[in-house]
Structure formats: C-alpha cells, structure tokens
mmCIF file with all atom_site columns, C-alpha atoms in Angstrom:
data_model
loop_
_atom_site.group_PDB
_atom_site.id
_atom_site.type_symbol
_atom_site.label_atom_id
_atom_site.label_alt_id
_atom_site.label_comp_id
_atom_site.label_asym_id
_atom_site.label_entity_id
_atom_site.label_seq_id
_atom_site.pdbx_PDB_ins_code
_atom_site.Cartn_x
_atom_site.Cartn_y
_atom_site.Cartn_z
_atom_site.occupancy
_atom_site.B_iso_or_equiv
_atom_site.pdbx_formal_charge
_atom_site.auth_seq_id
_atom_site.auth_comp_id
_atom_site.auth_asym_id
_atom_site.auth_atom_id
_atom_site.pdbx_PDB_model_num
ATOM 1   C CA . UNK A 1 1   ? 5.420   -15.637 15.588  1.00 42.00 ? 22  UNK A CA 1
ATOM 2   C CA . UNK A 1 2   ? 5.663   -12.910 13.155  1.00 50.00 ? 23  UNK A CA 1
ATOM 3   C CA . UNK A 1 3   ? 7.109   -9.611  14.682  1.00 49.00 ? 24  UNK A CA 1
ATOM 4   C CA . UNK A 1 4   ? 4.776   -6.672  14.533  1.00 55.00 ? 25  UNK A CA 1
ATOM 5   C CA . UNK A 1 5   ? 6.075   -3.858  12.239  1.00 56.00 ? 26  UNK A CA 1
ATOM 6   C CA . UNK A 1 6   ? 5.953   -0.325  13.395  1.00 61.00 ? 27  UNK A CA 1
ATOM 7   C CA . UNK A 1 7   ? 3.705   2.332   11.989  1.00 65.00 ? 28  UNK A CA 1
ATOM 8   C CA . UNK A 1 8   ? 5.527   5.590   11.198  1.00 59.00 ? 29  UNK A CA 1
ATOM 9   C CA . UNK A 1 9   ? 2.376   7.723   11.383  1.00 68.00 ? 30  UNK A CA 1
ATOM 10  C CA . UNK A 1 10  ? 0.193   9.314   8.806   1.00 70.00 ? 31  UNK A CA 1
ATOM 11  C CA . UNK A 1 11  ? 2.078   11.559  6.379   1.00 64.00 ? 32  UNK A CA 1
ATOM 12  C CA . UNK A 1 12  ? 1.518   15.287  6.435   1.00 61.00 ? 33  UNK A CA 1
ATOM 13  C CA . UNK A 1 13  ? -0.901  16.930  4.038   1.00 62.00 ? 34  UNK A CA 1
ATOM 14  C CA . UNK A 1 14  ? -4.350  16.327  2.864   1.00 70.00 ? 35  UNK A CA 1
ATOM 15  C CA . UNK A 1 15  ? -4.971  12.460  2.697   1.00 73.00 ? 36  UNK A CA 1
ATOM 16  C CA . UNK A 1 16  ? -7.792  10.471  0.988   1.00 81.00 ? 37  UNK A CA 1
ATOM 17  C CA . UNK A 1 17  ? -10.412 9.233   3.333   1.00 88.00 ? 38  UNK A CA 1
ATOM 18  C CA . UNK A 1 18  ? -12.960 6.393   3.356   1.00 91.00 ? 39  UNK A CA 1
ATOM 19  C CA . UNK A 1 19  ? -16.374 7.042   4.643   1.00 92.00 ? 40  UNK A CA 1
ATOM 20  C CA . UNK A 1 20  ? -17.627 4.564   7.327   1.00 95.00 ? 41  UNK A CA 1
ATOM 21  C CA . UNK A 1 21  ? -21.279 4.670   8.518   1.00 94.00 ? 42  UNK A CA 1
ATOM 22  C CA . UNK A 1 22  ? -21.677 5.466   12.269  1.00 96.00 ? 43  UNK A CA 1
ATOM 23  C CA . UNK A 1 23  ? -23.836 2.343   12.462  1.00 96.00 ? 44  UNK A CA 1
ATOM 24  C CA . UNK A 1 24  ? -20.622 0.346   11.890  1.00 97.00 ? 45  UNK A CA 1
ATOM 25  C CA . UNK A 1 25  ? -19.199 1.650   15.154  1.00 97.00 ? 46  UNK A CA 1
ATOM 26  C CA . UNK A 1 26  ? -22.409 1.391   17.267  1.00 97.00 ? 47  UNK A CA 1
ATOM 27  C CA . UNK A 1 27  ? -23.695 -1.913  16.037  1.00 96.00 ? 48  UNK A CA 1
ATOM 28  C CA . UNK A 1 28  ? -21.302 -3.928  13.937  1.00 97.00 ? 49  UNK A CA 1
ATOM 29  C CA . UNK A 1 29  ? -18.036 -3.309  15.810  1.00 97.00 ? 50  UNK A CA 1
ATOM 30  C CA . UNK A 1 30  ? -19.182 -4.535  19.270  1.00 97.00 ? 51  UNK A CA 1
ATOM 31  C CA . UNK A 1 31  ? -20.534 -7.728  17.680  1.00 97.00 ? 52  UNK A CA 1
ATOM 32  C CA . UNK A 1 32  ? -17.625 -8.647  15.380  1.00 98.00 ? 53  UNK A CA 1
ATOM 33  C CA . UNK A 1 33  ? -15.369 -11.042 17.302  1.00 97.00 ? 54  UNK A CA 1
ATOM 34  C CA . UNK A 1 34  ? -13.293 -12.397 14.372  1.00 97.00 ? 55  UNK A CA 1
ATOM 35  C CA . UNK A 1 35  ? -10.321 -10.418 13.165  1.00 97.00 ? 56  UNK A CA 1
ATOM 36  C CA . UNK A 1 36  ? -10.434 -11.580 9.521   1.00 97.00 ? 57  UNK A CA 1
ATOM 37  C CA . UNK A 1 37  ? -14.209 -10.587 9.451   1.00 98.00 ? 58  UNK A CA 1
ATOM 38  C CA . UNK A 1 38  ? -13.326 -7.182  10.741  1.00 98.00 ? 59  UNK A CA 1
ATOM 39  C CA . UNK A 1 39  ? -10.672 -6.740  8.123   1.00 97.00 ? 60  UNK A CA 1
ATOM 40  C CA . UNK A 1 40  ? -12.751 -7.862  5.353   1.00 98.00 ? 61  UNK A CA 1
ATOM 41  C CA . UNK A 1 41  ? -15.565 -5.590  6.339   1.00 98.00 ? 62  UNK A CA 1
ATOM 42  C CA . UNK A 1 42  ? -13.298 -2.562  6.516   1.00 97.00 ? 63  UNK A CA 1
ATOM 43  C CA . UNK A 1 43  ? -11.814 -3.525  3.226   1.00 96.00 ? 64  UNK A CA 1
ATOM 44  C CA . UNK A 1 44  ? -15.205 -3.575  1.648   1.00 96.00 ? 65  UNK A CA 1
ATOM 45  C CA . UNK A 1 45  ? -15.979 -0.107  2.931   1.00 96.00 ? 66  UNK A CA 1
ATOM 46  C CA . UNK A 1 46  ? -12.714 1.121   1.307   1.00 93.00 ? 67  UNK A CA 1
ATOM 47  C CA . UNK A 1 47  ? -12.912 -0.804  -1.984  1.00 92.00 ? 68  UNK A CA 1
ATOM 48  C CA . UNK A 1 48  ? -16.600 -0.015  -2.690  1.00 92.00 ? 69  UNK A CA 1
ATOM 49  C CA . UNK A 1 49  ? -16.012 3.571   -1.715  1.00 89.00 ? 70  UNK A CA 1
ATOM 50  C CA . UNK A 1 50  ? -13.572 3.982   -4.431  1.00 86.00 ? 71  UNK A CA 1
ATOM 51  C CA . UNK A 1 51  ? -16.098 2.712   -7.046  1.00 86.00 ? 72  UNK A CA 1
ATOM 52  C CA . UNK A 1 52  ? -18.356 4.992   -9.061  1.00 80.00 ? 73  UNK A CA 1
ATOM 53  C CA . UNK A 1 53  ? -21.877 4.415   -10.377 1.00 77.00 ? 74  UNK A CA 1
ATOM 54  C CA . UNK A 1 54  ? -24.855 2.410   -9.051  1.00 78.00 ? 75  UNK A CA 1
ATOM 55  C CA . UNK A 1 55  ? -23.381 -1.032  -9.349  1.00 84.00 ? 76  UNK A CA 1
ATOM 56  C CA . UNK A 1 56  ? -20.852 -1.290  -6.712  1.00 90.00 ? 77  UNK A CA 1
ATOM 57  C CA . UNK A 1 57  ? -19.714 -4.827  -6.027  1.00 92.00 ? 78  UNK A CA 1
ATOM 58  C CA . UNK A 1 58  ? -16.707 -6.947  -5.234  1.00 94.00 ? 79  UNK A CA 1
ATOM 59  C CA . UNK A 1 59  ? -15.882 -10.065 -7.107  1.00 93.00 ? 80  UNK A CA 1
ATOM 60  C CA . UNK A 1 60  ? -14.443 -13.114 -5.390  1.00 93.00 ? 81  UNK A CA 1
ATOM 61  C CA . UNK A 1 61  ? -11.599 -13.189 -7.873  1.00 91.00 ? 82  UNK A CA 1
ATOM 62  C CA . UNK A 1 62  ? -10.803 -9.487  -7.331  1.00 91.00 ? 83  UNK A CA 1
ATOM 63  C CA . UNK A 1 63  ? -10.573 -10.071 -3.616  1.00 94.00 ? 84  UNK A CA 1
ATOM 64  C CA . UNK A 1 64  ? -8.539  -13.166 -4.066  1.00 94.00 ? 85  UNK A CA 1
ATOM 65  C CA . UNK A 1 65  ? -6.213  -11.358 -6.339  1.00 92.00 ? 86  UNK A CA 1
ATOM 66  C CA . UNK A 1 66  ? -5.302  -8.430  -3.924  1.00 91.00 ? 87  UNK A CA 1
ATOM 67  C CA . UNK A 1 67  ? -1.935  -9.482  -2.310  1.00 91.00 ? 88  UNK A CA 1
ATOM 68  C CA . UNK A 1 68  ? -2.303  -6.859  0.399   1.00 90.00 ? 89  UNK A CA 1
ATOM 69  C CA . UNK A 1 69  ? -5.606  -8.019  1.486   1.00 94.00 ? 90  UNK A CA 1
ATOM 70  C CA . UNK A 1 70  ? -4.468  -11.665 1.470   1.00 94.00 ? 91  UNK A CA 1
ATOM 71  C CA . UNK A 1 71  ? -1.380  -10.819 3.608   1.00 92.00 ? 92  UNK A CA 1
ATOM 72  C CA . UNK A 1 72  ? -3.556  -8.925  6.099   1.00 94.00 ? 93  UNK A CA 1
ATOM 73  C CA . UNK A 1 73  ? -5.632  -12.160 6.441   1.00 96.00 ? 94  UNK A CA 1
ATOM 74  C CA . UNK A 1 74  ? -2.764  -14.531 6.610   1.00 95.00 ? 95  UNK A CA 1
ATOM 75  C CA . UNK A 1 75  ? -2.880  -17.236 9.289   1.00 92.00 ? 96  UNK A CA 1
ATOM 76  C CA . UNK A 1 76  ? -0.438  -19.946 10.136  1.00 93.00 ? 97  UNK A CA 1
ATOM 77  C CA . UNK A 1 77  ? -1.519  -23.365 8.998   1.00 93.00 ? 98  UNK A CA 1
ATOM 78  C CA . UNK A 1 78  ? -3.875  -22.375 6.322   1.00 94.00 ? 99  UNK A CA 1
ATOM 79  C CA . UNK A 1 79  ? -3.865  -20.764 2.887   1.00 96.00 ? 100 UNK A CA 1
ATOM 80  C CA . UNK A 1 80  ? -4.623  -17.080 2.401   1.00 96.00 ? 101 UNK A CA 1
ATOM 81  C CA . UNK A 1 81  ? -7.666  -17.893 0.157   1.00 96.00 ? 102 UNK A CA 1
ATOM 82  C CA . UNK A 1 82  ? -9.147  -20.148 2.820   1.00 97.00 ? 103 UNK A CA 1
ATOM 83  C CA . UNK A 1 83  ? -8.772  -17.338 5.393   1.00 97.00 ? 104 UNK A CA 1
ATOM 84  C CA . UNK A 1 84  ? -10.503 -14.947 2.933   1.00 97.00 ? 105 UNK A CA 1
ATOM 85  C CA . UNK A 1 85  ? -13.475 -17.211 2.202   1.00 97.00 ? 106 UNK A CA 1
ATOM 86  C CA . UNK A 1 86  ? -13.954 -17.789 6.046   1.00 98.00 ? 107 UNK A CA 1
ATOM 87  C CA . UNK A 1 87  ? -13.985 -13.990 6.706   1.00 98.00 ? 108 UNK A CA 1
ATOM 88  C CA . UNK A 1 88  ? -16.342 -13.448 3.787   1.00 98.00 ? 109 UNK A CA 1
ATOM 89  C CA . UNK A 1 89  ? -18.673 -16.267 5.013   1.00 98.00 ? 110 UNK A CA 1
ATOM 90  C CA . UNK A 1 90  ? -18.734 -14.565 8.596   1.00 98.00 ? 111 UNK A CA 1
ATOM 91  C CA . UNK A 1 91  ? -19.488 -11.204 7.029   1.00 98.00 ? 112 UNK A CA 1
ATOM 92  C CA . UNK A 1 92  ? -22.246 -12.668 4.914   1.00 98.00 ? 113 UNK A CA 1
ATOM 93  C CA . UNK A 1 93  ? -23.781 -14.662 7.869   1.00 98.00 ? 114 UNK A CA 1
ATOM 94  C CA . UNK A 1 94  ? -23.778 -11.547 10.061  1.00 97.00 ? 115 UNK A CA 1
ATOM 95  C CA . UNK A 1 95  ? -25.629 -9.546  7.322   1.00 97.00 ? 116 UNK A CA 1
ATOM 96  C CA . UNK A 1 96  ? -22.886 -7.054  6.551   1.00 98.00 ? 117 UNK A CA 1
ATOM 97  C CA . UNK A 1 97  ? -22.292 -8.289  3.055   1.00 98.00 ? 118 UNK A CA 1
ATOM 98  C CA . UNK A 1 98  ? -24.710 -9.710  0.666   1.00 98.00 ? 119 UNK A CA 1
ATOM 99  C CA . UNK A 1 99  ? -23.542 -12.598 -1.692  1.00 97.00 ? 120 UNK A CA 1
ATOM 100 C CA . UNK A 1 100 ? -24.945 -13.360 -5.066  1.00 95.00 ? 121 UNK A CA 1
ATOM 101 C CA . UNK A 1 101 ? -23.534 -15.857 -7.613  1.00 91.00 ? 122 UNK A CA 1
ATOM 102 C CA . UNK A 1 102 ? -23.972 -14.782 -11.163 1.00 78.00 ? 123 UNK A CA 1
ATOM 103 C CA . UNK A 1 103 ? -25.929 -17.117 -13.425 1.00 76.00 ? 124 UNK A CA 1
ATOM 104 C CA . UNK A 1 104 ? -23.858 -16.349 -16.464 1.00 72.00 ? 125 UNK A CA 1
ATOM 105 C CA . UNK A 1 105 ? -20.229 -15.622 -17.437 1.00 68.00 ? 126 UNK A CA 1
ATOM 106 C CA . UNK A 1 106 ? -17.642 -16.567 -14.792 1.00 73.00 ? 127 UNK A CA 1
ATOM 107 C CA . UNK A 1 107 ? -20.363 -17.594 -12.308 1.00 81.00 ? 128 UNK A CA 1
ATOM 108 C CA . UNK A 1 108 ? -18.200 -16.374 -9.406  1.00 87.00 ? 129 UNK A CA 1
ATOM 109 C CA . UNK A 1 109 ? -19.516 -15.050 -6.107  1.00 94.00 ? 130 UNK A CA 1
ATOM 110 C CA . UNK A 1 110 ? -20.147 -11.361 -6.027  1.00 95.00 ? 131 UNK A CA 1
ATOM 111 C CA . UNK A 1 111 ? -20.449 -9.306  -2.724  1.00 96.00 ? 132 UNK A CA 1
ATOM 112 C CA . UNK A 1 112 ? -22.352 -6.078  -1.860  1.00 96.00 ? 133 UNK A CA 1
ATOM 113 C CA . UNK A 1 113 ? -22.594 -3.983  1.200   1.00 97.00 ? 134 UNK A CA 1
ATOM 114 C CA . UNK A 1 114 ? -26.023 -4.499  2.806   1.00 97.00 ? 135 UNK A CA 1
ATOM 115 C CA . UNK A 1 115 ? -27.151 -0.933  2.100   1.00 95.00 ? 136 UNK A CA 1
ATOM 116 C CA . UNK A 1 116 ? -30.039 0.288   -0.142  1.00 94.00 ? 137 UNK A CA 1
ATOM 117 C CA . UNK A 1 117 ? -27.704 0.613   -3.149  1.00 93.00 ? 138 UNK A CA 1
ATOM 118 C CA . UNK A 1 118 ? -26.191 -2.771  -2.416  1.00 95.00 ? 139 UNK A CA 1
ATOM 119 C CA . UNK A 1 119 ? -29.495 -4.591  -2.081  1.00 96.00 ? 140 UNK A CA 1
ATOM 120 C CA . UNK A 1 120 ? -30.568 -2.975  -5.386  1.00 94.00 ? 141 UNK A CA 1
ATOM 121 C CA . UNK A 1 121 ? -27.583 -4.139  -7.076  1.00 93.00 ? 142 UNK A CA 1
ATOM 122 C CA . UNK A 1 122 ? -27.809 -7.660  -5.728  1.00 94.00 ? 143 UNK A CA 1
ATOM 123 C CA . UNK A 1 123 ? -31.557 -7.898  -6.828  1.00 95.00 ? 144 UNK A CA 1
ATOM 124 C CA . UNK A 1 124 ? -30.601 -6.787  -10.255 1.00 93.00 ? 145 UNK A CA 1
ATOM 125 C CA . UNK A 1 125 ? -27.896 -9.322  -10.577 1.00 92.00 ? 146 UNK A CA 1
ATOM 126 C CA . UNK A 1 126 ? -30.362 -12.190 -9.312  1.00 92.00 ? 147 UNK A CA 1
ATOM 127 C CA . UNK A 1 127 ? -32.859 -11.098 -12.003 1.00 91.00 ? 148 UNK A CA 1
ATOM 128 C CA . UNK A 1 128 ? -30.139 -10.967 -14.788 1.00 88.00 ? 149 UNK A CA 1
ATOM 129 C CA . UNK A 1 129 ? -30.351 -7.195  -15.323 1.00 89.00 ? 150 UNK A CA 1
ATOM 130 C CA . UNK A 1 130 ? -26.644 -6.976  -15.502 1.00 88.00 ? 151 UNK A CA 1
ATOM 131 C CA . UNK A 1 131 ? -23.419 -9.078  -15.358 1.00 86.00 ? 152 UNK A CA 1
ATOM 132 C CA . UNK A 1 132 ? -20.448 -8.454  -13.033 1.00 84.00 ? 153 UNK A CA 1
ATOM 133 C CA . UNK A 1 133 ? -18.273 -9.523  -15.913 1.00 81.00 ? 154 UNK A CA 1
ATOM 134 C CA . UNK A 1 134 ? -19.202 -6.161  -17.607 1.00 78.00 ? 155 UNK A CA 1
ATOM 135 C CA . UNK A 1 135 ? -17.948 -4.144  -14.719 1.00 73.00 ? 156 UNK A CA 1
ATOM 136 C CA . UNK A 1 136 ? -14.220 -3.095  -14.467 1.00 69.00 ? 157 UNK A CA 1
ATOM 137 C CA . UNK A 1 137 ? -12.012 -4.924  -11.975 1.00 67.00 ? 158 UNK A CA 1
ATOM 138 C CA . UNK A 1 138 ? -11.857 -3.658  -8.502  1.00 65.00 ? 159 UNK A CA 1
ATOM 139 C CA . UNK A 1 139 ? -8.660  -1.659  -7.506  1.00 63.00 ? 160 UNK A CA 1
ATOM 140 C CA . UNK A 1 140 ? -6.324  -3.517  -5.201  1.00 64.00 ? 161 UNK A CA 1
ATOM 141 C CA . UNK A 1 141 ? -5.285  -2.045  -1.956  1.00 61.00 ? 162 UNK A CA 1
ATOM 142 C CA . UNK A 1 142 ? -1.864  -0.458  -2.405  1.00 57.00 ? 163 UNK A CA 1
ATOM 143 C CA . UNK A 1 143 ? -0.060  2.159   -0.484  1.00 54.00 ? 164 UNK A CA 1
ATOM 144 C CA . UNK A 1 144 ? -0.707  5.662   -1.717  1.00 52.00 ? 165 UNK A CA 1
ATOM 145 C CA . UNK A 1 145 ? 3.084   6.270   -1.528  1.00 54.00 ? 166 UNK A CA 1
ATOM 146 C CA . UNK A 1 146 ? 5.603   4.625   0.593   1.00 59.00 ? 167 UNK A CA 1
ATOM 147 C CA . UNK A 1 147 ? 6.672   7.061   3.347   1.00 73.00 ? 168 UNK A CA 1
ATOM 148 C CA . UNK A 1 148 ? 10.230  7.697   4.173   1.00 81.00 ? 169 UNK A CA 1
ATOM 149 C CA . UNK A 1 149 ? 10.097  5.543   7.308   1.00 82.00 ? 170 UNK A CA 1
ATOM 150 C CA . UNK A 1 150 ? 9.007   2.451   5.370   1.00 81.00 ? 171 UNK A CA 1
ATOM 151 C CA . UNK A 1 151 ? 11.580  2.973   2.654   1.00 83.00 ? 172 UNK A CA 1
ATOM 152 C CA . UNK A 1 152 ? 14.194  3.281   5.215   1.00 87.00 ? 173 UNK A CA 1
ATOM 153 C CA . UNK A 1 153 ? 13.308  0.126   6.965   1.00 86.00 ? 174 UNK A CA 1
ATOM 154 C CA . UNK A 1 154 ? 12.991  -1.743  3.649   1.00 84.00 ? 175 UNK A CA 1
ATOM 155 C CA . UNK A 1 155 ? 16.382  -0.590  2.285   1.00 86.00 ? 176 UNK A CA 1
ATOM 156 C CA . UNK A 1 156 ? 18.563  0.445   5.161   1.00 89.00 ? 177 UNK A CA 1
ATOM 157 C CA . UNK A 1 157 ? 17.540  -1.160  8.600   1.00 87.00 ? 178 UNK A CA 1
ATOM 158 C CA . UNK A 1 158 ? 15.414  -0.962  11.667  1.00 88.00 ? 179 UNK A CA 1
ATOM 159 C CA . UNK A 1 159 ? 14.164  2.483   12.721  1.00 83.00 ? 180 UNK A CA 1
ATOM 160 C CA . UNK A 1 160 ? 15.130  4.204   16.023  1.00 85.00 ? 181 UNK A CA 1
ATOM 161 C CA . UNK A 1 161 ? 13.798  7.311   17.634  1.00 85.00 ? 182 UNK A CA 1
ATOM 162 C CA . UNK A 1 162 ? 17.023  9.148   16.619  1.00 87.00 ? 183 UNK A CA 1
ATOM 163 C CA . UNK A 1 163 ? 16.752  7.908   13.067  1.00 87.00 ? 184 UNK A CA 1
ATOM 164 C CA . UNK A 1 164 ? 13.134  8.873   12.865  1.00 85.00 ? 185 UNK A CA 1
ATOM 165 C CA . UNK A 1 165 ? 14.058  12.397  13.761  1.00 88.00 ? 186 UNK A CA 1
ATOM 166 C CA . UNK A 1 166 ? 16.803  12.517  11.172  1.00 89.00 ? 187 UNK A CA 1
ATOM 167 C CA . UNK A 1 167 ? 14.363  11.332  8.577   1.00 88.00 ? 188 UNK A CA 1
ATOM 168 C CA . UNK A 1 168 ? 11.718  13.935  9.555   1.00 86.00 ? 189 UNK A CA 1
ATOM 169 C CA . UNK A 1 169 ? 14.477  16.674  9.102   1.00 89.00 ? 190 UNK A CA 1
ATOM 170 C CA . UNK A 1 170 ? 15.380  15.157  5.623   1.00 89.00 ? 191 UNK A CA 1
ATOM 171 C CA . UNK A 1 171 ? 11.695  15.280  4.483   1.00 85.00 ? 192 UNK A CA 1
ATOM 172 C CA . UNK A 1 172 ? 11.552  18.894  5.373   1.00 86.00 ? 193 UNK A CA 1
ATOM 173 C CA . UNK A 1 173 ? 14.839  19.655  3.468   1.00 90.00 ? 194 UNK A CA 1
ATOM 174 C CA . UNK A 1 174 ? 14.740  17.501  0.282   1.00 88.00 ? 195 UNK A CA 1
ATOM 175 C CA . UNK A 1 175 ? 12.147  16.558  -2.286  1.00 86.00 ? 196 UNK A CA 1
ATOM 176 C CA . UNK A 1 176 ? 10.564  13.165  -1.731  1.00 81.00 ? 197 UNK A CA 1
ATOM 177 C CA . UNK A 1 177 ? 11.718  12.057  -5.343  1.00 82.00 ? 198 UNK A CA 1
ATOM 178 C CA . UNK A 1 178 ? 15.287  12.926  -4.470  1.00 87.00 ? 199 UNK A CA 1
ATOM 179 C CA . UNK A 1 179 ? 15.209  10.841  -1.283  1.00 87.00 ? 200 UNK A CA 1
ATOM 180 C CA . UNK A 1 180 ? 13.651  7.813   -3.088  1.00 85.00 ? 201 UNK A CA 1
ATOM 181 C CA . UNK A 1 181 ? 16.441  8.092   -5.793  1.00 87.00 ? 202 UNK A CA 1
ATOM 182 C CA . UNK A 1 182 ? 19.226  8.448   -3.393  1.00 88.00 ? 203 UNK A CA 1
ATOM 183 C CA . UNK A 1 183 ? 18.076  5.261   -1.605  1.00 88.00 ? 204 UNK A CA 1
ATOM 184 C CA . UNK A 1 184 ? 17.902  3.487   -4.881  1.00 86.00 ? 205 UNK A CA 1
ATOM 185 C CA . UNK A 1 185 ? 21.426  4.521   -5.575  1.00 87.00 ? 206 UNK A CA 1
ATOM 186 C CA . UNK A 1 186 ? 22.530  3.245   -2.085  1.00 87.00 ? 207 UNK A CA 1
ATOM 187 C CA . UNK A 1 187 ? 20.996  -0.035  -2.602  1.00 86.00 ? 208 UNK A CA 1
ATOM 188 C CA . UNK A 1 188 ? 22.397  -0.419  -6.076  1.00 86.00 ? 209 UNK A CA 1
ATOM 189 C CA . UNK A 1 189 ? 25.839  0.195   -4.696  1.00 84.00 ? 210 UNK A CA 1
ATOM 190 C CA . UNK A 1 190 ? 25.261  -1.883  -1.677  1.00 86.00 ? 211 UNK A CA 1
ATOM 191 C CA . UNK A 1 191 ? 25.909  1.000   0.762   1.00 86.00 ? 212 UNK A CA 1
ATOM 192 C CA . UNK A 1 192 ? 23.046  0.626   3.210   1.00 86.00 ? 213 UNK A CA 1
ATOM 193 C CA . UNK A 1 193 ? 23.916  3.653   5.279   1.00 87.00 ? 214 UNK A CA 1
ATOM 194 C CA . UNK A 1 194 ? 21.900  6.728   5.948   1.00 90.00 ? 215 UNK A CA 1
ATOM 195 C CA . UNK A 1 195 ? 25.007  8.902   5.979   1.00 88.00 ? 216 UNK A CA 1
ATOM 196 C CA . UNK A 1 196 ? 25.721  7.745   2.383   1.00 88.00 ? 217 UNK A CA 1
ATOM 197 C CA . UNK A 1 197 ? 22.097  8.679   1.366   1.00 90.00 ? 218 UNK A CA 1
ATOM 198 C CA . UNK A 1 198 ? 22.477  11.984  3.066   1.00 89.00 ? 219 UNK A CA 1
ATOM 199 C CA . UNK A 1 199 ? 25.648  12.790  1.331   1.00 89.00 ? 220 UNK A CA 1
ATOM 200 C CA . UNK A 1 200 ? 24.134  12.065  -1.992  1.00 89.00 ? 221 UNK A CA 1
ATOM 201 C CA . UNK A 1 201 ? 21.269  14.429  -1.182  1.00 91.00 ? 222 UNK A CA 1
ATOM 202 C CA . UNK A 1 202 ? 23.561  17.136  0.110   1.00 89.00 ? 223 UNK A CA 1
ATOM 203 C CA . UNK A 1 203 ? 25.561  16.966  -3.114  1.00 86.00 ? 224 UNK A CA 1
ATOM 204 C CA . UNK A 1 204 ? 22.551  17.357  -5.180  1.00 87.00 ? 225 UNK A CA 1
ATOM 205 C CA . UNK A 1 205 ? 21.377  20.296  -3.071  1.00 86.00 ? 226 UNK A CA 1
ATOM 206 C CA . UNK A 1 206 ? 24.800  22.175  -3.446  1.00 84.00 ? 227 UNK A CA 1
ATOM 207 C CA . UNK A 1 207 ? 25.895  21.106  -6.896  1.00 79.00 ? 228 UNK A CA 1
ATOM 208 C CA . UNK A 1 208 ? 22.496  20.518  -8.548  1.00 77.00 ? 229 UNK A CA 1
ATOM 209 C CA . UNK A 1 209 ? 20.990  17.369  -9.725  1.00 69.00 ? 230 UNK A CA 1
ATOM 210 C CA . UNK A 1 210 ? 18.952  17.747  -12.865 1.00 57.00 ? 231 UNK A CA 1
ATOM 211 C CA . UNK A 1 211 ? 21.543  19.520  -14.877 1.00 48.00 ? 232 UNK A CA 1
ATOM 212 C CA . UNK A 1 212 ? 24.412  16.984  -14.397 1.00 48.00 ? 233 UNK A CA 1
ATOM 213 C CA . UNK A 1 213 ? 25.575  15.282  -17.603 1.00 44.00 ? 234 UNK A CA 1
ATOM 214 C CA . UNK A 1 214 ? 26.116  11.911  -15.961 1.00 47.00 ? 235 UNK A CA 1
ATOM 215 C CA . UNK A 1 215 ? 22.459  11.480  -15.693 1.00 46.00 ? 236 UNK A CA 1
ATOM 216 C CA . UNK A 1 216 ? 22.608  10.503  -19.393 1.00 45.00 ? 237 UNK A CA 1
ATOM 217 C CA . UNK A 1 217 ? 25.569  8.306   -18.817 1.00 47.00 ? 238 UNK A CA 1
ATOM 218 C CA . UNK A 1 218 ? 24.783  5.382   -16.417 1.00 47.00 ? 239 UNK A CA 1
ATOM 219 C CA . UNK A 1 219 ? 28.307  4.139   -15.982 1.00 52.00 ? 240 UNK A CA 1
ATOM 220 C CA . UNK A 1 220 ? 29.669  7.576   -15.181 1.00 53.00 ? 241 UNK A CA 1
ATOM 221 C CA . UNK A 1 221 ? 26.722  8.065   -12.677 1.00 54.00 ? 242 UNK A CA 1
ATOM 222 C CA . UNK A 1 222 ? 27.663  4.736   -11.085 1.00 51.00 ? 243 UNK A CA 1
ATOM 223 C CA . UNK A 1 223 ? 31.299  5.759   -10.627 1.00 58.00 ? 244 UNK A CA 1
ATOM 224 C CA . UNK A 1 224 ? 30.363  9.155   -9.176  1.00 61.00 ? 245 UNK A CA 1
ATOM 225 C CA . UNK A 1 225 ? 28.786  7.512   -6.270  1.00 62.00 ? 246 UNK A CA 1
ATOM 226 C CA . UNK A 1 226 ? 31.497  4.938   -5.519  1.00 56.00 ? 247 UNK A CA 1
ATOM 227 C CA . UNK A 1 227 ? 34.486  7.239   -6.037  1.00 58.00 ? 248 UNK A CA 1
ATOM 228 C CA . UNK A 1 228 ? 35.882  10.505  -4.725  1.00 54.00 ? 249 UNK A CA 1
ATOM 229 C CA . UNK A 1 229 ? 34.033  11.971  -1.740  1.00 59.00 ? 250 UNK A CA 1
ATOM 230 C CA . UNK A 1 230 ? 31.641  8.990   -1.585  1.00 60.00 ? 251 UNK A CA 1
ATOM 231 C CA . UNK A 1 231 ? 34.301  6.432   -1.344  1.00 55.00 ? 252 UNK A CA 1
ATOM 232 C CA . UNK A 1 232 ? 34.650  7.061   2.370   1.00 57.00 ? 253 UNK A CA 1
ATOM 233 C CA . UNK A 1 233 ? 31.214  5.414   3.014   1.00 58.00 ? 254 UNK A CA 1
ATOM 234 C CA . UNK A 1 234 ? 32.053  2.278   1.200   1.00 55.00 ? 255 UNK A CA 1
ATOM 235 C CA . UNK A 1 235 ? 33.744  -0.793  2.733   1.00 55.00 ? 256 UNK A CA 1
ATOM 236 C CA . UNK A 1 236 ? 36.398  -2.300  0.751   1.00 44.00 ? 257 UNK A CA 1
#
C-alpha cells in the first residue's frame, strides 16, 4: 500500500482559485460514491475554468496526457487510462459531464460540463458547427510552484515538526529563488543536509550572491561549495 504523503499547507499570499457551483456540494457530492469519479469531476471544474471563450471542452487525449491526473487516478492492478475511462464513464452516466464524439478530424470523445454553456457547445459539435481539433490543447494540472516543504522532502528527507518550523523561518528570511538554487547545489554535490543548504544561504546573505565572479565560472562555483567553510558538511 502506498504511504500517504503529507500536505504542508497552502502557501501564504493570494492564490488562484477555482469556482465550483454550490449545487455540486448540495446535490452531486452526497451522490458520488466513487473516488475516481469525484476526482475527474473536480478536475473538470478546474480545467474548464481555466479556459476562455464559449467552447470549453476536454478532449480525451488531453485528459489521458496529463500525468498528474493519471497519477491521482492510479489504482493497483489496472492501467491509469482504464481508471480514467471508468471515472469519465461514471461522470457521464451521472449527468455531470456530457460526451460527444466528433464526426471529423481525430474523432475522439470530447467532454463538457452539463451547464448551459456546456450543452450549447455539445450541441454545436454534434451539428458540425465547429471541430475540437481547432481548439488549443487543455493545460495540464501542474503545481503552481513547489513549496519549500515539498522541495525539502524531494531533495533532503522526511519532514518533521522541527524541520517544518526551520523551513518556515528560512522562507521568511531568504528569497524563494535562493532556497531552490541552494537545494540544487546541495543535490549536485550530494550533500543532502539542511545545515549545508542553510550555510549556503547565509553565505549569500552576508557576502552577496549576484555579484560573485564564480557565477560565470561553473568549476570555480563547484569548488566553492565543497571546499573551505563548506567542507565540514561533506563526508569523505
């Protein structure tokens, strides 16, 4: 069984939001009893909400090409695309999504939310008034920006409450780009310790980062972080 990954919390500042009709919570949510269907339904609100114009649709190929969506639907013993198709079928059967297969072009299934705009788009597609191949591909679901907790777990190790507090202090002290760059340097030098990352950040804060000549000399930059004061963090 795959271990559940922790959620570090929403980052500070103004965040993009996805509008979801109240009817979803009062009518659909109590009726949905399949996790894949729930995920696909929420994904449709997000993906279609990002589109502009009257023709807002999701092509099957776009859905099947989004690795984040497929990972969310992954189940043991079956392919991710099979899980996607079952979730879509359930959403269509319930009436949340409308499915139309284009009569020309790639002839792939196209999905619409069952709203007035979605019904109009589906009717127009059935009547051949437009082709989904003429529409730009839908954007995939990607993190807006990895937060520091995620970067730490990906590059250093498991998160603990003490480490989480240390990372919050670092976020308040150093620019996000600095922290990401310092983590990259730590990984490249195979020194996966937060104390090493913090030493780099403090060095930049006290001595400056953007003005250093070794930024234009990769080998000099590499030696800088494995010799001198930084050598104490490296196991030999």
